[in-house]
mmCIF file of C-alpha atoms in Angstrom:
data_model
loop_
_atom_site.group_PDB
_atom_site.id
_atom_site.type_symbol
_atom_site.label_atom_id
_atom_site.label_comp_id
_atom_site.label_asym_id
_atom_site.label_seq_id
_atom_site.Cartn_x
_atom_site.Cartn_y
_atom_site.Cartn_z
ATOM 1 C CA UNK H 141 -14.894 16.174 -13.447
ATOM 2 C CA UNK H 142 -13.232 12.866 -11.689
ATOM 3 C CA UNK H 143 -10.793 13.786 -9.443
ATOM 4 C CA UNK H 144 -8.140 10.955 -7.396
ATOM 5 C CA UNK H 145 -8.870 11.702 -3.863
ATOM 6 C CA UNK H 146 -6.682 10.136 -1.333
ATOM 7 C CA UNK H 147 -8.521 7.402 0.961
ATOM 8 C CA UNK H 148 -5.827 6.329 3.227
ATOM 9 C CA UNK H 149 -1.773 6.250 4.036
ATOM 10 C CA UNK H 150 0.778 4.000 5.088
ATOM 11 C CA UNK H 151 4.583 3.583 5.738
ATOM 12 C CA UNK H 152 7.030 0.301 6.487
ATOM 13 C CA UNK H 153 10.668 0.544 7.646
ATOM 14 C CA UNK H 154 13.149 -2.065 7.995
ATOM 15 C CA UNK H 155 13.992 -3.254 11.946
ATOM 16 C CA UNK H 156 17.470 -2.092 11.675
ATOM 17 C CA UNK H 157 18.399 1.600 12.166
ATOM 18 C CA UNK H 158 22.090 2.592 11.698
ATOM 19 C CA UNK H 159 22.806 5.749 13.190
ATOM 20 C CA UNK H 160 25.560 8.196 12.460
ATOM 21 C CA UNK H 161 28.118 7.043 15.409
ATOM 22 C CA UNK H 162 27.808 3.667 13.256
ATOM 23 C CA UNK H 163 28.741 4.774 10.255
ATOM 24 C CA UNK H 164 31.136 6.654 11.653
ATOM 25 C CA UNK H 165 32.724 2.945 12.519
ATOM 26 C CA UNK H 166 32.325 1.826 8.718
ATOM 27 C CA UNK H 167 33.635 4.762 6.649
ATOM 28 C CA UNK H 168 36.032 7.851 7.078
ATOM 29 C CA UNK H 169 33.272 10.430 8.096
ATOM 30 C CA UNK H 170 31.318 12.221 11.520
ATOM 31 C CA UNK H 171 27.719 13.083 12.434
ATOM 32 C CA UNK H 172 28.874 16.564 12.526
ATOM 33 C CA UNK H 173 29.538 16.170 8.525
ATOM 34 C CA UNK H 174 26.808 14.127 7.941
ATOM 35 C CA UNK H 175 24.437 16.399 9.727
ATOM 36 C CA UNK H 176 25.868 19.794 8.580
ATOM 37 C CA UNK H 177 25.905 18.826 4.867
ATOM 38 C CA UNK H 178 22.932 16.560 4.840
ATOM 39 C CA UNK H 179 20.709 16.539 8.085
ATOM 40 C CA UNK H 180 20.533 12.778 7.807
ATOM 41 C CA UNK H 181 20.786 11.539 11.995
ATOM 42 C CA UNK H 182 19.916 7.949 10.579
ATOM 43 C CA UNK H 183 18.135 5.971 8.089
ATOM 44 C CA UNK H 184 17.202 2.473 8.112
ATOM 45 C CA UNK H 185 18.535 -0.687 6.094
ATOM 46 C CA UNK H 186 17.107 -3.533 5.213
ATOM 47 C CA UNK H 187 18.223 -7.415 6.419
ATOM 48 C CA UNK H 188 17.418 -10.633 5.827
ATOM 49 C CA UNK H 189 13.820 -11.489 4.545
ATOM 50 C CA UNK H 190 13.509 -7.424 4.211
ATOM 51 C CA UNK H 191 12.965 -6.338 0.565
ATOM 52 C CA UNK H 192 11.441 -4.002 -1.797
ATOM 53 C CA UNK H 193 8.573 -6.281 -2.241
ATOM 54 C CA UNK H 194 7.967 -6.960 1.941
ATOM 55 C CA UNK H 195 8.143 -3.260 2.300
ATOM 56 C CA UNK H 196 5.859 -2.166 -0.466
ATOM 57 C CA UNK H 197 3.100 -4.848 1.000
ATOM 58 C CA UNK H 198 3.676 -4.017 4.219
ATOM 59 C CA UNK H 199 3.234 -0.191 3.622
ATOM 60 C CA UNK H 200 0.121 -1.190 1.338
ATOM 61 C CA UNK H 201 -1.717 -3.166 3.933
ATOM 62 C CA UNK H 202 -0.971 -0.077 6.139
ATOM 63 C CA UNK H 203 -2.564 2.765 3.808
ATOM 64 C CA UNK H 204 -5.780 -0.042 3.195
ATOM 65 C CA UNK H 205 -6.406 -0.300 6.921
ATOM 66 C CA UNK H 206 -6.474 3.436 7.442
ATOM 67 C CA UNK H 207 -9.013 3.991 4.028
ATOM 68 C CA UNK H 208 -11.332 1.291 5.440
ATOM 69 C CA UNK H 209 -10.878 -0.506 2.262
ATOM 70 C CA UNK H 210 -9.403 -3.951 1.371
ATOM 71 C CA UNK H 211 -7.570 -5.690 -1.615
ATOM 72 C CA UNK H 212 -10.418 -6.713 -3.256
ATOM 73 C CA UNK H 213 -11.570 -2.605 -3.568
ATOM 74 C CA UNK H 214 -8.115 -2.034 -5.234
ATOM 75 C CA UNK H 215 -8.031 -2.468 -9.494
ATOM 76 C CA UNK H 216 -4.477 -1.144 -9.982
ATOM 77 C CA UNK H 217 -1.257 -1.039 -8.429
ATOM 78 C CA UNK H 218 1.561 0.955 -9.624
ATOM 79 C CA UNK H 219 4.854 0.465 -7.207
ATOM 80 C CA UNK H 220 7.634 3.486 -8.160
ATOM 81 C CA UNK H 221 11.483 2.036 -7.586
ATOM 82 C CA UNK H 222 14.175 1.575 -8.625
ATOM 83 C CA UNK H 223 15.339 -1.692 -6.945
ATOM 84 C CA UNK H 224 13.212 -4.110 -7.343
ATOM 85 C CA UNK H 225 12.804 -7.917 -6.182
ATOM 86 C CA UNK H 226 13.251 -9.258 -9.738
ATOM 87 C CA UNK H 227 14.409 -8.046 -12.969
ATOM 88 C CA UNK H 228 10.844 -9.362 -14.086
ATOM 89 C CA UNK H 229 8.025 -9.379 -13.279
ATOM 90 C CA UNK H 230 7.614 -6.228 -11.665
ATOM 91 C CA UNK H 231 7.364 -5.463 -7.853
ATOM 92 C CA UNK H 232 3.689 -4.097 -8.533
ATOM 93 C CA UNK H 233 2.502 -7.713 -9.597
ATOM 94 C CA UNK H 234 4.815 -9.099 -6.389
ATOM 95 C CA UNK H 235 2.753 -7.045 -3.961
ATOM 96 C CA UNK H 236 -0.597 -7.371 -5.836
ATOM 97 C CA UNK H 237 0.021 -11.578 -5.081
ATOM 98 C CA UNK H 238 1.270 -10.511 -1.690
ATOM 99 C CA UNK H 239 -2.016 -8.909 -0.963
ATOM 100 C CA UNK H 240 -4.727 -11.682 -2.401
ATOM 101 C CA UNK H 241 -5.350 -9.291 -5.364
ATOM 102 C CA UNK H 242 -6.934 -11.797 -8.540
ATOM 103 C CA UNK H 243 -8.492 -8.898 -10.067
ATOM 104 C CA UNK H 244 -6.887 -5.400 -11.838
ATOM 105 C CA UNK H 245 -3.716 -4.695 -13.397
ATOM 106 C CA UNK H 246 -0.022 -3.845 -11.715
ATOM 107 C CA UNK H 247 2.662 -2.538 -13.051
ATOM 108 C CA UNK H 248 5.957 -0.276 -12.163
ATOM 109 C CA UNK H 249 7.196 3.082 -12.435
ATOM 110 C CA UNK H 250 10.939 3.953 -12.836
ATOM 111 C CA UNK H 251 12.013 7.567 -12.299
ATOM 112 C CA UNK H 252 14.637 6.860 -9.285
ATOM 113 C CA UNK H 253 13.601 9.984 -6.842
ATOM 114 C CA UNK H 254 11.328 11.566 -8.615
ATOM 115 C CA UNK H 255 9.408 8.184 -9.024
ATOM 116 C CA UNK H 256 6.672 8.599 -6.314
ATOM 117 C CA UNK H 257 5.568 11.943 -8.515
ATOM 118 C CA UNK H 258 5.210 10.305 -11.673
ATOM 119 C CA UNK H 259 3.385 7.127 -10.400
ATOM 120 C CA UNK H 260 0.920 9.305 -8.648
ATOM 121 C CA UNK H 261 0.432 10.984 -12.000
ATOM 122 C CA UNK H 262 0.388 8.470 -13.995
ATOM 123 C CA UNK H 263 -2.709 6.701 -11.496
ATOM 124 C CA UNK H 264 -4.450 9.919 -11.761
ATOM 125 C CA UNK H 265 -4.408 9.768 -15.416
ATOM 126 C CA UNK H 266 -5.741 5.960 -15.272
ATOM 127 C CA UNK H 267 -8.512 7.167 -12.371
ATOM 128 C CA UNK H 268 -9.634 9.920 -14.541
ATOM 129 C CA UNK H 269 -9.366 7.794 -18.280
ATOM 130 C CA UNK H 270 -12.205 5.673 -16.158
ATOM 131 C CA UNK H 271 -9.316 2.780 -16.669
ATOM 132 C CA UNK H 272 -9.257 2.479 -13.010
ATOM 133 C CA UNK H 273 -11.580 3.427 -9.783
ATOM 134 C CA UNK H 274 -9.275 2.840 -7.058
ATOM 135 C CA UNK H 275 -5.246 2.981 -7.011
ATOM 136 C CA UNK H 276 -2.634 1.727 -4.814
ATOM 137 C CA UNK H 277 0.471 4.422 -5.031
ATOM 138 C CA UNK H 278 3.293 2.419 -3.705
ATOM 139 C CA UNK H 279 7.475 4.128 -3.337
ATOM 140 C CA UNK H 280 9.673 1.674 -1.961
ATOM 141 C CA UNK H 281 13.169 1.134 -2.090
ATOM 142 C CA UNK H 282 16.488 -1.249 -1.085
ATOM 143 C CA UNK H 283 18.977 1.257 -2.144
ATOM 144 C CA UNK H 284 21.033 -0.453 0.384
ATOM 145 C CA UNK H 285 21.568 -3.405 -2.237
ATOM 146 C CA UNK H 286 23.054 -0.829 -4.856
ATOM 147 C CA UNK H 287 25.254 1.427 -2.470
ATOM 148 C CA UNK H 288 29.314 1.090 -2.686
ATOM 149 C CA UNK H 289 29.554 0.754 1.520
ATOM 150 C CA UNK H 290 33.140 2.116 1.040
ATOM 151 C CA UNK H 291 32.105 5.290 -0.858
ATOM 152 C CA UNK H 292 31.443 7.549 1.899
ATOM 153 C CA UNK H 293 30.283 10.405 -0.330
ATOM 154 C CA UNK H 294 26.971 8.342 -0.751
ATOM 155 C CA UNK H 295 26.476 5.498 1.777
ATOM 156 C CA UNK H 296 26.011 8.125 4.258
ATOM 157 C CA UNK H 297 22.688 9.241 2.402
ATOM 158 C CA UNK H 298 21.007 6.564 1.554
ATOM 159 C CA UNK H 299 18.226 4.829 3.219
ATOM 160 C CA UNK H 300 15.441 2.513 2.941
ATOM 161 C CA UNK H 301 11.674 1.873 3.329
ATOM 162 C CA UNK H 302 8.266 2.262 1.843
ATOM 163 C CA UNK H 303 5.163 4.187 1.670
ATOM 164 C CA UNK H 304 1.814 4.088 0.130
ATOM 165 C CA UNK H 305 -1.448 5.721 -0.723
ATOM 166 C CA UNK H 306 -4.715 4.600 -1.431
ATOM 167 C CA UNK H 307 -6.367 7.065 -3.976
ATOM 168 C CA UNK H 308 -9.956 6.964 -5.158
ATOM 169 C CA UNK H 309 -11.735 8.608 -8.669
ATOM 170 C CA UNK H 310 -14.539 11.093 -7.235
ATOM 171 C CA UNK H 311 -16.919 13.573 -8.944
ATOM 172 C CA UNK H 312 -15.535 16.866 -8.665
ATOM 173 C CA UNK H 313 -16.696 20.366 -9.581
ATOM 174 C CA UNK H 314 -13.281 21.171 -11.566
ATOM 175 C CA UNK H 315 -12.552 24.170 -8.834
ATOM 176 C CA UNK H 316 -9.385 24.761 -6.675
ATOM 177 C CA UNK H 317 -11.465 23.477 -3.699
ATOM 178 C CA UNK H 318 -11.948 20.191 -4.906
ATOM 179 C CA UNK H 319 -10.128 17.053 -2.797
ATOM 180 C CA UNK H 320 -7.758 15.470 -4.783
ATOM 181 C CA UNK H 321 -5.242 16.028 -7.052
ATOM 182 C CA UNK H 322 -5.289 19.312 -8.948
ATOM 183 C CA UNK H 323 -2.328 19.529 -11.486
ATOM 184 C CA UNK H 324 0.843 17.318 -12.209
ATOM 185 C CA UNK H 325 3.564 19.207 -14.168
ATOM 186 C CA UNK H 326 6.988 15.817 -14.834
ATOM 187 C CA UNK H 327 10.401 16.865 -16.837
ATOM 188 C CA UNK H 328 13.402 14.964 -17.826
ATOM 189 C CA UNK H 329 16.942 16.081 -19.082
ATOM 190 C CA UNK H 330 18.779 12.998 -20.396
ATOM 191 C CA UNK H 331 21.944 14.832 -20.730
ATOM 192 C CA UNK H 332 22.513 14.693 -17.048
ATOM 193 C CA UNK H 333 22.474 10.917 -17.148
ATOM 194 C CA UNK H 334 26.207 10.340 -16.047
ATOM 195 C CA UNK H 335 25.783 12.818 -13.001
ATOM 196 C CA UNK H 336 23.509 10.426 -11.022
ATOM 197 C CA UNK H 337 23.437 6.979 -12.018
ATOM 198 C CA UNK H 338 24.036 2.850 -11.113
ATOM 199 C CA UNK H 339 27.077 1.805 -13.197
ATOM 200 C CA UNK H 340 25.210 -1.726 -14.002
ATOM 201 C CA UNK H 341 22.499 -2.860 -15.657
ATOM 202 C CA UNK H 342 20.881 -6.017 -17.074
ATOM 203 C CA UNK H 343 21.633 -4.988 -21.144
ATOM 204 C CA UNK H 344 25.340 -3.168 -20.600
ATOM 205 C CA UNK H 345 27.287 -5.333 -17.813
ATOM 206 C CA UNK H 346 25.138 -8.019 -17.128
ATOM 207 C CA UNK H 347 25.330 -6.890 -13.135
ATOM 208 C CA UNK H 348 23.652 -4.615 -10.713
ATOM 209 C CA UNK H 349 26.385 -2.586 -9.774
ATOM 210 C CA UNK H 350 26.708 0.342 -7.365
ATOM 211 C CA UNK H 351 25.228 3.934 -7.292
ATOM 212 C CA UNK H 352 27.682 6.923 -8.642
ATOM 213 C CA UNK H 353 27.031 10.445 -7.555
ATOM 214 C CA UNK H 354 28.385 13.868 -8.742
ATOM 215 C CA UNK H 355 27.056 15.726 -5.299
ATOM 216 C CA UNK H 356 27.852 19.230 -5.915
ATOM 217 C CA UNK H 357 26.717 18.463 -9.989
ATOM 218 C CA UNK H 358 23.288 17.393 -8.570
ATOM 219 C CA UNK H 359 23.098 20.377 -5.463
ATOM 220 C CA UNK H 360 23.751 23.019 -8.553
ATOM 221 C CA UNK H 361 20.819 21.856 -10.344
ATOM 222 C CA UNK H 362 18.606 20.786 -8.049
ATOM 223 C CA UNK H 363 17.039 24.008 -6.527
ATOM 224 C CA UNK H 364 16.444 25.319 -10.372
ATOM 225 C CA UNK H 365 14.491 22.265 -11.282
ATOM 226 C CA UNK H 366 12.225 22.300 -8.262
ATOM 227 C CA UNK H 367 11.364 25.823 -8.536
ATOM 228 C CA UNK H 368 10.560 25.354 -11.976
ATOM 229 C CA UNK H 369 7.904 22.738 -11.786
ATOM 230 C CA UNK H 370 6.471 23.955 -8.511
ATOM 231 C CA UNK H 371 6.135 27.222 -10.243
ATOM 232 C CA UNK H 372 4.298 25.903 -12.438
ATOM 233 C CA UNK H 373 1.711 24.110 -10.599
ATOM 234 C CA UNK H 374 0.914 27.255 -9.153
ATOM 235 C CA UNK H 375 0.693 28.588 -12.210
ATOM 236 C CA UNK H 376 -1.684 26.062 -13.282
ATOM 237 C CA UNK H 377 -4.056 26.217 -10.966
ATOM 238 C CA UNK H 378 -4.057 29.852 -9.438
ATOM 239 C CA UNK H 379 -2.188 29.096 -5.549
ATOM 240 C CA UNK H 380 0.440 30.638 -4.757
ATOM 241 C CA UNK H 381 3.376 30.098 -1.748
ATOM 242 C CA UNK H 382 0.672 31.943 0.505
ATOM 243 C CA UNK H 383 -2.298 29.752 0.146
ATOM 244 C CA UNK H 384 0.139 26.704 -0.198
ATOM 245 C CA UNK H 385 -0.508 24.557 3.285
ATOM 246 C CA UNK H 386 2.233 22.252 2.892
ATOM 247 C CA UNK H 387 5.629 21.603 1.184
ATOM 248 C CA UNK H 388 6.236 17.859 1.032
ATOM 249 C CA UNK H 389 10.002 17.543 -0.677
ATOM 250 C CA UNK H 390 11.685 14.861 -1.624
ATOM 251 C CA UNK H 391 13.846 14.224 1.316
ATOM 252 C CA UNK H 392 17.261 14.016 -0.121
ATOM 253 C CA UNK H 393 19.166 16.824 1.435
ATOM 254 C CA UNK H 394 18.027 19.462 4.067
ATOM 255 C CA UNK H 395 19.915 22.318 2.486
ATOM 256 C CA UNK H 396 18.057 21.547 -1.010
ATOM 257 C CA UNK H 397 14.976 21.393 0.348
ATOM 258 C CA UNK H 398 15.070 24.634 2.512
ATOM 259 C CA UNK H 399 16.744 26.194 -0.389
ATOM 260 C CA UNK H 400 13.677 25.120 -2.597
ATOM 261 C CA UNK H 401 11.437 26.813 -0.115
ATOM 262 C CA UNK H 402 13.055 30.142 0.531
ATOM 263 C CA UNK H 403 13.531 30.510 -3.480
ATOM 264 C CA UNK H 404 9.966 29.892 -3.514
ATOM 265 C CA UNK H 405 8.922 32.085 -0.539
ATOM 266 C CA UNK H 406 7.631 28.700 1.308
ATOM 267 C CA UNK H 407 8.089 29.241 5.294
ATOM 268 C CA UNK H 408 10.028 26.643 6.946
ATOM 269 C CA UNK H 409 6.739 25.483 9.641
ATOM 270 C CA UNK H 410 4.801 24.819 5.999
ATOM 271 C CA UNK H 411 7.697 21.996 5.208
ATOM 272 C CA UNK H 412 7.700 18.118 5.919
ATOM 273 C CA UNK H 413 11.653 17.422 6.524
ATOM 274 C CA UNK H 414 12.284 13.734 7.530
ATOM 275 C CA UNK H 415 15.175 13.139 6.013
ATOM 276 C CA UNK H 416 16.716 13.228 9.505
ATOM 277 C CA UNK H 417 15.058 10.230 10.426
ATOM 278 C CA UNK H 418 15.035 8.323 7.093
ATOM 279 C CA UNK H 419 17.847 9.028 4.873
ATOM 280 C CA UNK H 420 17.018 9.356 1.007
ATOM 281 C CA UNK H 421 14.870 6.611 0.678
ATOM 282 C CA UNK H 422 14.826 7.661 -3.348
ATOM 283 C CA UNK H 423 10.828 7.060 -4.068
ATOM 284 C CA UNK H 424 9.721 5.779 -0.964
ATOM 285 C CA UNK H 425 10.260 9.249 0.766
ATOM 286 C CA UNK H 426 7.245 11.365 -0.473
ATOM 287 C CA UNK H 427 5.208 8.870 0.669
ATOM 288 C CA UNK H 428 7.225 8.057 4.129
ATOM 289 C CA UNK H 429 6.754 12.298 4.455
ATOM 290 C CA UNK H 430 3.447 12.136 4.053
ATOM 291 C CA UNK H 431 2.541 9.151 6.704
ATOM 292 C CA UNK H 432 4.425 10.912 9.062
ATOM 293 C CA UNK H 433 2.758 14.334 9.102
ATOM 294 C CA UNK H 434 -0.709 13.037 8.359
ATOM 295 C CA UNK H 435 -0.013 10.191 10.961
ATOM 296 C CA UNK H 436 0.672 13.041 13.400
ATOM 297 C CA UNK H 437 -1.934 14.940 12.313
ATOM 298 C CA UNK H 438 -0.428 17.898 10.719
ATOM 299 C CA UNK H 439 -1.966 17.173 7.216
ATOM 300 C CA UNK H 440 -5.395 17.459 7.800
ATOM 301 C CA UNK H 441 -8.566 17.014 5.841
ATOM 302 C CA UNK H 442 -8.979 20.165 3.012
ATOM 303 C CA UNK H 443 -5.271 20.882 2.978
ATOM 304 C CA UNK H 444 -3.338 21.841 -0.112
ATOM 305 C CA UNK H 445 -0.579 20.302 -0.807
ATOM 306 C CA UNK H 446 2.562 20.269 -3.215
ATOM 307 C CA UNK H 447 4.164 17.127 -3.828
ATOM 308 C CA UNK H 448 8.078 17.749 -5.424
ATOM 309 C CA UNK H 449 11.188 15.504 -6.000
ATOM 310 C CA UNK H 450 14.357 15.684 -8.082
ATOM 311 C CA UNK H 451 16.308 12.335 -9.389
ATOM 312 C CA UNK H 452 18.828 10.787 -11.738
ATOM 313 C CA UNK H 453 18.210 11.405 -15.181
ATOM 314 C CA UNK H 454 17.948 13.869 -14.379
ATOM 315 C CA UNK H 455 13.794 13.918 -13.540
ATOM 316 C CA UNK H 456 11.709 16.425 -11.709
ATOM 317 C CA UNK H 457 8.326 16.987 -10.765
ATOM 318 C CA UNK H 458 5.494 18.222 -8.892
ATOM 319 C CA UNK H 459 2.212 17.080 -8.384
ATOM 320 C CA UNK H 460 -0.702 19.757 -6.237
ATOM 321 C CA UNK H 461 -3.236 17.676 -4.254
ATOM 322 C CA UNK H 462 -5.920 18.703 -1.612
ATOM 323 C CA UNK H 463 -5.808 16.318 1.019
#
């Protein structure tokens, strides 16, 4: 059976980093709050000439260099955000001009944190439908542009960046073993809509307005719904917490994602936390996660590993790959 085997990684930030101390300057709030509620230290922002689109190439040219591959080996693109350059077209077709790409097909994702998840789904289901043989997976984000900087119950979380992977259909023997991904298991719950949410929009105000969060609404569910699809994916394919290598969260708050894992039985040296260092970056932090611990060469070669995230809508979702 095709499986979508992953080639190569990469990861863009913006220049600027704003630390703590300087929020602490722009809003009524500490590090010691930000770090005990959160773990966020920092996160980057983006300035002039930095957007979605700049990141999402950048990050792409990254993850091509490290497969050995180039543009022109590349037939689809599919870019997860939820701030893009331009209403229309999408970001994907942005960064597939970006790169020199003539050939293919582009297009985006929206799924706000969980969107990294469902794009890498959805490329596996292209790889495997023999739409596609090779698949840039791009999550990047500007939530900068759509924070209120004098709500300090969210412009202390937020961050942005991109990353990217390069994913290839192979011939696979349909076992556990195989490299590449192994299940996908995606939920949504409209119903939640008005706990996590931008109050603006193209169709209803005509504006982009500014992110609205009910934190301890989205902390009560959040552990629930990651267990549940991460549950299943072991389910699916026969793993368990024990023969799981490594936990890559969405990096949105450290006391979610340790809660995740200890619900889950997951030790704390088998989890990827960078939200220290980057913030939520929203779909762009799977794939940030990733560079960094197969940059530094914790991820290696034959590793399982589970792929989670929680967002507004509220959507969830977990995706099983071996490395």
């Amino acid at each position: 059976m095709i499986r979508s085997v992953v080639r190569g990684f990469g990861a863009a930030l913006p220049k600027r980093v704003v630390t703590n101390a300087e929020m602490e300057g722009m809003v009524e709030t500490s590090d010691e709050w930000i770090v005990q509620r959160t773990g966020i230290k920092q996160r980057y922002i983006a300035g002039e000439g930095e957007t979605t689109a700049s990141l999402g190439e950048a990050a792409a040219r990254a993850a091509l260099e490290r497969a050995g591959l180039t543009a022109d080996d590349i037939d689809l693109v599919i870019v997860a955000t939820s701030t893009p350059d331009n209403t229309f077209p999408a970001t994907a077709v942005n960064i597939q001009h970006r790169l020199g790409m003539t050939k293919g097909y582009a297009f985006d994702v929206q799924a706000v944190c969980t969107g990294f998840v469902y794009a890498m789904a959805t490329a596996d289901a292209h790889l495997r439908a023999g739409l596609a043989r090779r698949a840039l997976v791009i999550g990047a984000e500007t939530f900068s542009r759509i924070l209120d900087w004098n709500d300090r119950t969210t412009c202390v979380l937020f961050g942005d960046g991109a990353g990217a992977l390069v994913i290839e259909a192979q011939e696979g023997e349909g076992a556990i073993s195989d490299r590449g991904v192994l299940t996908a298991h995606l939920r949504s719950d409209g119903s939640h809509k008005d706990k996590l949410y931008v109050d603006g929009g193209v169709s209803s105000t005509g504006t982009v307005g500014h992110l609205r969060m009910e934190g301890r609404e989205v902390f009560k569910y959040a552990v629930g719904m990651i267990t549940d699809v991460i549950e299943a994916a072991f389910e699916a394919t026969g793993t368990t917490a024990e023969t799981l290598d490594w936990l890559v969260p969405h990096q949105a708050n450290r006391r979610i994602i340790d809660g995740s894992a200890k619900k889950l039985g997951i030790p704390g040296e088998k989890v990827v936390v960078t939200v220290d260092m980057h913030g939520n970056t929203s779909a762009a932090s799977i794939p940030l996660a990733l560079s960094v611990a197969a940059g530094d060469g914790r991820i290696k070669q034959g590793d399982l590993v589970m792929l989670e995230a929680m967002g507004g809508g509220f959507t969830w979702g977990a995706l099983l790959v071996r490395w």
